[in-house]
Structures are given as structure tokens and as C-alpha cells.
Amino acid sequence: MTTKLLARDIGLEPGFTFRIQKCPLTHDYYVHSHDFSELVVILSGSAVHIIEGREYPVTAGQVFLIHSGVSHGYKNVEDIEYVNVMFQPEELLQQPELRLLPGFQALFYIEPFYRQEMYFRGMLSLDAGQLLEATRLLDLILSEHERREDGYRLMVRTYFTALVGMLSRYYQNSSRGEDNKALRIGEAVTYIEEHFLQPVTLQSMADMAYMSTRQFLRVFTRNYKTTPMDYVIRKRLDYSCTLLRNPDLPVSRVAMDSGFHDQNYYARQFRKSFNCTPTEYRERISGSGERG
């Protein structure tokens, strides 16, 4: 039976689910899962990593994500040392700039769920120089988290974001020219992030990922917990919320500028997501009671 570790049981702070620790390991580590994500960076040594019943050899420089609910453990341990960062993606991976990096989408969202199909070929492996740079940032995060001086949460978030951005860049650059399915899908998702106001179809997204529409729909939905077109609609709705803050912009114009060419369809989708009409939303945020 797999043991499940819960954030509250290991002392992770409510509202700031984060812990970092350097882990020297000289023996096998039992298979377990957890209700948070882990970013693991192997510093030295080697082992066999067991993920969802599949076995993968790991050595120094390798980086991987273990998301909530995924079982994993280690065996055949040879004096391995790794840094384990425990966090909640919804708290620390929501910066818009990160979502524009294909390497971020691939490394943090797609590869972890596409791992068995790629048989770990999509995992990030750092060279000696890259590992040194990653270790430098990890040490800064460790120091801030251990000392807990005023503003430490801000510093941890800042250094962690820098680490995520750097690893995303390394992943993207290391996979150029390779048949990396995770990165191809990541590039399609990044295209959505940058062009969601333009006409986007499931076929065009699948073509960018060099996949059939059926396969792209399956992989995307599994990784992002929503369909590609619902993802696009949500991006447009969120963008429309920023436009609704301008009281001089008619709702019909907001709909058009947000990528909706049918105002009635826009209103239906808005109510479905926010449980109110665009006009009611505008009144709520303005507090003026004036209809837009």
C-alpha cells in the first residue's frame, strides 16, 4: 500500500505551501505519494527512481517533477544526494511570464504526465555548468527558508521563480532539434497564451504539436484538466474582465476585443464561468451601480 504524505501533516504552511531540503540518501526510500508537487534536482550519486510502478535510472544533473497523487520512491541507491522542493503549483507557478515559455509548459505540465509514453526521454538533464547555476539558486532558497528573516517568503518566491525560469530555458534549449513531444505540445500551448485573441482551432493547435486532433485533445485535457478550446475561452474571458474595468467601453466592444464575435455567446460563457453577466460584473467591481 502506497503511503500518502499530506502537506498539513509535514508542517507546510497554509497559504505558503513550500519546503526545500537537501537530502543525502544511502538506502532505498519507500514508495509514496503526496498532495503537493515536488521539484527534484539530483546533485550527485545514482539510483533507480520508481514512478507509478515504472523504473528509471537517475544520475547527477537530472531534474524532474512529481505532481500530486503520483507514487514514487527510490531503490538501488548509490550515495545519492538531491534537493527536494515541495510546493503547490497554484501558489507558485502562476506568473504570466512563465506561461509564455514553451520549456515551462513542457517541463512543469506536460512531461510529468507524458513520462511513461516518452519513457523518461523528455526529462531534463543538466550539464556541469547548468547544475552549478541551479545549485546556486537552490542554496539561496535554502538559506532564505531556513533563516526565515523578514520578507523571506518574498525572497523564496523570487529565487524560486528565477530557478523555474532558468530550468525552463535549459529544457527548451536542450530539446531543440530533437523529437521531444512534450516540448512540441508546450510550443502549442505557448502559442495559445500569445494568440488567444486570434482565431484558434483545435486542428491548428494539433498541427503545431505534430499530433492528430484526437491525440492532442487527449494529452492536453489530461495535463491541463480542461479541453484546448475551453482553455482558449477562459483566457478570453479573463482578458475581458480587464476590459470591463473601463466603464466607457461598451460590453459589445469588450466581447469583440476579447475574441468573441457573438455577444450573446460571450454573455453565456461569462455567466457560466463567473455566475453573473458582464454588466453585473462591471457594476460589482466599480461599485457605482451604473450599467455599462
Short mmCIF file of C-alpha atoms in Angstrom, two decimals:
data_model
loop_
_atom_site.label_atom_id
_atom_site.label_comp_id
_atom_site.label_asym_id
_atom_site.label_seq_id
_atom_site.Cartn_x
_atom_site.Cartn_y
_atom_site.Cartn_z
CA MET A 1 0.00 0.00 0.00
CA THR A 2 1.36 3.42 -1.00
CA THR A 3 1.77 5.92 1.83
CA LYS A 4 0.31 9.37 1.09
CA LEU A 5 2.03 12.39 2.62
CA LEU A 6 -0.21 15.39 3.27
CA ALA A 7 1.04 18.98 3.33
CA ARG A 8 -0.59 19.65 6.69
CA ASP A 9 0.98 16.56 8.27
CA ILE A 10 4.55 17.57 7.42
CA GLY A 11 4.15 21.13 8.62
CA LEU A 12 3.79 23.03 5.35
CA GLU A 13 2.37 26.48 5.99
CA PRO A 14 -1.24 27.21 4.96
CA GLY A 15 -1.19 29.78 2.18
CA PHE A 16 2.51 29.23 1.55
CA THR A 17 2.90 25.55 0.80
CA PHE A 18 6.65 25.42 0.40
CA ARG A 19 9.56 23.47 1.79
CA ILE A 20 13.05 22.83 0.50
CA GLN A 21 15.55 20.30 1.82
CA LYS A 22 18.83 18.77 0.75
CA CYS A 23 18.54 15.01 1.02
CA PRO A 24 21.54 12.67 1.22
CA LEU A 25 20.25 9.15 0.69
CA THR A 26 22.20 5.94 1.31
CA HIS A 27 19.33 3.43 1.30
CA ASP A 28 16.15 2.65 -0.58
CA TYR A 29 13.24 5.03 0.02
CA TYR A 30 9.71 3.67 0.23
CA VAL A 31 7.14 4.34 -2.49
CA HIS A 32 4.80 7.17 -1.51
CA SER A 33 2.63 9.94 -2.92
CA HIS A 34 1.59 13.38 -1.66
CA ASP A 35 -0.97 16.15 -2.11
CA PHE A 36 1.61 18.68 -3.32
CA SER A 37 4.21 18.81 -6.09
CA GLU A 38 7.94 18.12 -5.82
CA LEU A 39 10.75 19.52 -7.91
CA VAL A 40 13.76 17.20 -7.59
CA VAL A 41 17.31 18.07 -8.66
CA ILE A 42 19.89 15.26 -8.42
CA LEU A 43 23.21 16.68 -7.18
CA SER A 44 25.34 13.53 -7.08
CA GLY A 45 25.23 9.74 -6.99
CA SER A 46 22.73 7.49 -8.72
CA ALA A 47 19.62 5.44 -8.05
CA VAL A 48 16.62 3.87 -9.70
CA HIS A 49 13.57 6.09 -9.42
CA ILE A 50 10.27 4.23 -9.28
CA ILE A 51 7.41 6.36 -10.66
CA GLU A 52 3.92 4.89 -10.93
CA GLY A 53 5.44 1.40 -10.99
CA ARG A 54 7.93 2.18 -13.79
CA GLU A 55 11.67 2.26 -13.10
CA TYR A 56 14.06 4.92 -14.41
CA PRO A 57 17.79 5.32 -13.68
CA VAL A 58 18.72 8.77 -12.38
CA THR A 59 22.14 10.41 -12.01
CA ALA A 60 23.64 13.82 -11.19
CA GLY A 61 22.14 16.73 -13.09
CA GLN A 62 18.74 15.23 -13.74
CA VAL A 63 15.65 17.27 -12.91
CA PHE A 64 12.07 16.07 -12.71
CA LEU A 65 8.64 17.00 -11.39
CA ILE A 66 6.47 14.74 -9.28
CA HIS A 67 2.94 16.08 -9.10
CA SER A 68 0.19 15.45 -6.57
CA GLY A 69 -1.09 11.88 -6.41
CA VAL A 70 1.85 10.35 -8.30
CA SER A 71 3.53 7.47 -6.47
CA HIS A 72 7.32 7.32 -6.43
CA GLY A 73 10.30 6.03 -4.46
CA TYR A 74 13.98 5.07 -4.84
CA LYS A 75 15.92 1.81 -4.94
CA ASN A 76 19.47 0.69 -5.82
CA VAL A 77 20.68 3.87 -4.15
CA GLU A 78 24.36 4.73 -4.62
CA ASP A 79 25.16 7.62 -2.26
CA ILE A 80 22.68 9.89 -3.96
CA GLU A 81 22.14 13.48 -2.87
CA TYR A 82 19.30 15.58 -4.20
CA VAL A 83 17.40 18.77 -3.43
CA ASN A 84 13.69 18.33 -2.94
CA VAL A 85 11.42 21.37 -3.33
CA MET A 86 7.84 20.82 -2.15
CA PHE A 87 5.23 23.33 -3.32
CA GLN A 88 1.76 23.90 -4.73
CA PRO A 89 1.74 24.90 -8.42
CA GLU A 90 -1.35 27.08 -7.98
CA GLU A 91 0.59 29.20 -5.47
CA LEU A 92 3.98 29.49 -7.16
CA LEU A 93 3.65 28.74 -10.88
CA GLN A 94 1.05 31.28 -11.97
CA GLN A 95 3.25 34.13 -13.25
CA PRO A 96 2.08 35.06 -16.78
CA GLU A 97 5.68 35.38 -18.00
CA LEU A 98 6.40 31.76 -17.11
CA ARG A 99 3.42 30.54 -19.08
CA LEU A 100 4.88 32.14 -22.22
CA LEU A 101 7.90 29.81 -22.11
CA PRO A 102 7.45 26.58 -24.12
CA GLY A 103 10.06 24.95 -21.89
CA PHE A 104 7.99 25.81 -18.81
CA GLN A 105 4.83 24.29 -20.25
CA ALA A 106 6.77 21.19 -21.30
CA LEU A 107 8.82 20.65 -18.14
CA PHE A 108 6.28 21.56 -15.46
CA TYR A 109 2.98 20.48 -17.01
CA ILE A 110 3.40 18.09 -19.92
CA GLU A 111 6.48 15.90 -19.37
CA PRO A 112 5.37 14.70 -15.89
CA PHE A 113 2.14 13.31 -17.37
CA TYR A 114 3.69 12.19 -20.67
CA ARG A 115 6.59 10.44 -18.96
CA GLN A 116 5.61 6.83 -19.45
CA GLU A 117 4.86 7.31 -23.13
CA MET A 118 8.24 9.02 -23.63
CA TYR A 119 9.96 6.53 -21.29
CA PHE A 120 11.69 9.38 -19.47
CA ARG A 121 13.39 10.63 -22.65
CA GLY A 122 11.82 14.03 -22.09
CA MET A 123 13.45 14.53 -18.69
CA LEU A 124 15.79 17.48 -18.21
CA SER A 125 19.48 16.62 -17.75
CA LEU A 126 21.75 19.50 -16.75
CA ASP A 127 25.41 19.66 -17.71
CA ALA A 128 28.02 20.52 -15.06
CA GLY A 129 27.79 24.28 -15.62
CA GLN A 130 24.00 24.30 -15.60
CA LEU A 131 23.89 22.18 -12.46
CA LEU A 132 26.24 24.66 -10.77
CA GLU A 133 23.93 27.56 -11.65
CA ALA A 134 20.86 25.66 -10.46
CA THR A 135 22.62 24.71 -7.23
CA ARG A 136 23.50 28.36 -6.60
CA LEU A 137 19.83 29.35 -6.73
CA LEU A 138 18.79 26.33 -4.67
CA ASP A 139 21.30 27.31 -1.98
CA LEU A 140 19.85 30.84 -1.88
CA ILE A 141 16.35 29.41 -1.48
CA LEU A 142 17.57 27.04 1.24
CA SER A 143 19.24 29.87 3.12
CA GLU A 144 16.18 32.13 3.00
CA HIS A 145 13.84 29.34 4.00
CA GLU A 146 15.99 28.24 6.93
CA ARG A 147 16.69 31.72 8.35
CA ARG A 148 13.12 33.00 7.91
CA GLU A 149 14.05 36.62 8.27
CA ASP A 150 11.59 39.41 7.46
CA GLY A 151 10.49 39.13 3.84
CA TYR A 152 11.73 35.56 3.43
CA ARG A 153 8.58 34.48 1.60
CA LEU A 154 9.14 37.22 -0.97
CA MET A 155 12.76 36.17 -1.42
CA VAL A 156 11.85 32.48 -1.69
CA ARG A 157 9.22 33.26 -4.34
CA THR A 158 11.69 35.44 -6.23
CA TYR A 159 14.53 32.90 -6.24
CA PHE A 160 12.16 30.01 -6.96
CA THR A 161 10.65 31.86 -9.92
CA ALA A 162 14.17 32.52 -11.22
CA LEU A 163 15.00 28.82 -10.83
CA VAL A 164 11.85 27.75 -12.67
CA GLY A 165 12.56 30.22 -15.47
CA MET A 166 16.15 29.07 -15.78
CA LEU A 167 15.23 25.37 -15.83
CA SER A 168 12.53 26.09 -18.40
CA ARG A 169 15.07 27.82 -20.62
CA TYR A 170 17.53 24.94 -20.22
CA TYR A 171 14.82 22.45 -21.14
CA GLN A 172 13.78 24.39 -24.21
CA ASN A 173 17.34 24.87 -25.45
CA SER A 174 18.41 21.28 -24.79
CA SER A 175 15.45 19.87 -26.71
CA ARG A 176 15.85 21.95 -29.88
CA GLY A 177 16.09 19.73 -32.94
CA GLU A 178 15.00 16.65 -31.01
CA ASP A 179 11.75 14.75 -31.37
CA ASN A 180 10.52 15.91 -27.96
CA LYS A 181 6.75 15.54 -27.84
CA ALA A 182 6.46 17.42 -24.55
CA LEU A 183 8.20 20.48 -25.99
CA ARG A 184 6.12 20.39 -29.17
CA ILE A 185 2.95 20.43 -27.09
CA GLY A 186 4.48 23.16 -24.92
CA GLU A 187 5.04 25.29 -28.01
CA ALA A 188 1.39 24.84 -29.00
CA VAL A 189 0.24 25.89 -25.52
CA THR A 190 2.54 28.91 -25.62
CA TYR A 191 1.00 29.85 -28.96
CA ILE A 192 -2.41 29.86 -27.26
CA GLU A 193 -1.06 32.07 -24.48
CA GLU A 194 0.22 34.60 -27.02
CA HIS A 195 -2.55 34.45 -29.65
CA PHE A 196 -5.76 33.59 -27.79
CA LEU A 197 -7.46 36.73 -29.14
CA GLN A 198 -6.97 35.48 -32.68
CA PRO A 199 -8.92 32.66 -34.36
CA VAL A 200 -7.59 29.39 -32.91
CA THR A 201 -8.86 25.93 -33.79
CA LEU A 202 -8.22 22.51 -32.35
CA GLN A 203 -6.79 21.47 -35.71
CA SER A 204 -4.29 24.35 -35.78
CA MET A 205 -3.12 23.56 -32.24
CA ALA A 206 -2.74 19.87 -33.05
CA ASP A 207 -0.81 20.72 -36.21
CA MET A 208 1.67 22.80 -34.18
CA ALA A 209 2.26 19.81 -31.91
CA TYR A 210 2.55 17.42 -34.91
CA MET A 211 -0.30 15.36 -33.49
CA SER A 212 -3.75 14.26 -34.55
CA THR A 213 -6.61 16.29 -33.11
CA ARG A 214 -7.76 13.28 -31.09
CA GLN A 215 -4.32 12.70 -29.58
CA PHE A 216 -3.75 16.40 -28.85
CA LEU A 217 -7.17 16.68 -27.20
CA ARG A 218 -6.45 13.66 -25.01
CA VAL A 219 -2.99 14.80 -23.92
CA PHE A 220 -3.98 18.43 -23.38
CA THR A 221 -7.10 17.56 -21.37
CA ARG A 222 -5.18 15.12 -19.19
CA ASN A 223 -2.45 17.66 -18.41
CA TYR A 224 -4.47 20.86 -18.04
CA LYS A 225 -7.76 19.40 -16.73
CA THR A 226 -9.71 21.20 -19.45
CA THR A 227 -10.10 20.97 -23.21
CA PRO A 228 -7.96 23.15 -25.51
CA MET A 229 -10.93 25.23 -26.68
CA ASP A 230 -12.22 25.71 -23.13
CA TYR A 231 -8.70 26.85 -22.23
CA VAL A 232 -8.85 29.44 -25.03
CA ILE A 233 -12.30 30.60 -23.93
CA ARG A 234 -11.13 31.01 -20.34
CA LYS A 235 -8.15 33.09 -21.49
CA ARG A 236 -10.52 35.33 -23.45
CA LEU A 237 -12.93 35.67 -20.55
CA ASP A 238 -10.14 36.62 -18.15
CA TYR A 239 -8.93 39.20 -20.64
CA SER A 240 -12.44 40.59 -20.98
CA CYS A 241 -12.54 41.13 -17.22
CA THR A 242 -9.68 43.61 -17.54
CA LEU A 243 -11.52 45.44 -20.34
CA LEU A 244 -14.71 45.63 -18.28
CA ARG A 245 -12.85 47.84 -15.83
CA ASN A 246 -13.12 50.61 -18.41
CA PRO A 247 -16.68 51.98 -17.92
CA ASP A 248 -16.58 53.78 -21.27
CA LEU A 249 -16.13 50.58 -23.26
CA PRO A 250 -19.47 49.04 -24.33
CA VAL A 251 -19.95 45.38 -23.50
CA SER A 252 -20.39 44.65 -27.19
CA ARG A 253 -16.95 46.10 -27.84
CA VAL A 254 -15.49 44.18 -24.89
CA ALA A 255 -16.82 40.96 -26.40
CA MET A 256 -15.37 41.74 -29.82
CA ASP A 257 -11.98 42.85 -28.47
CA SER A 258 -11.80 39.68 -26.34
CA GLY A 259 -12.15 37.36 -29.32
CA PHE A 260 -15.92 36.77 -29.15
CA HIS A 261 -17.74 37.70 -32.34
CA ASP A 262 -21.15 36.84 -30.89
CA GLN A 263 -22.13 38.96 -27.87
CA ASN A 264 -24.82 36.51 -26.76
CA TYR A 265 -22.34 33.64 -26.81
CA TYR A 266 -19.89 35.79 -24.83
CA ALA A 267 -22.57 36.57 -22.23
CA ARG A 268 -23.45 32.88 -21.86
CA GLN A 269 -19.84 31.84 -21.43
CA PHE A 270 -19.24 34.69 -18.98
CA ARG A 271 -22.20 33.70 -16.81
CA LYS A 272 -21.12 30.07 -16.94
CA SER A 273 -17.66 30.96 -15.60
CA PHE A 274 -18.42 33.87 -13.23
CA ASN A 275 -22.09 33.32 -12.33
CA CYS A 276 -23.04 36.81 -13.45
CA THR A 277 -23.39 38.83 -16.65
CA PRO A 278 -20.57 41.08 -17.91
CA THR A 279 -22.63 44.14 -16.94
CA GLU A 280 -23.22 42.79 -13.43
CA TYR A 281 -19.50 42.09 -13.14
CA ARG A 282 -18.72 45.66 -14.18
CA GLU A 283 -21.16 47.03 -11.60
CA ARG A 284 -19.67 44.83 -8.92
CA ILE A 285 -16.08 45.94 -9.48
CA SER A 286 -16.93 49.61 -9.95
CA GLY A 287 -19.30 49.83 -7.01
CA SER A 288 -21.07 52.67 -8.80
CA GLY A 289 -24.24 50.81 -9.72
CA GLU A 290 -24.06 52.26 -13.22
CA ARG A 291 -24.67 49.84 -16.05
CA GLY A 292 -22.02 49.59 -18.77
#
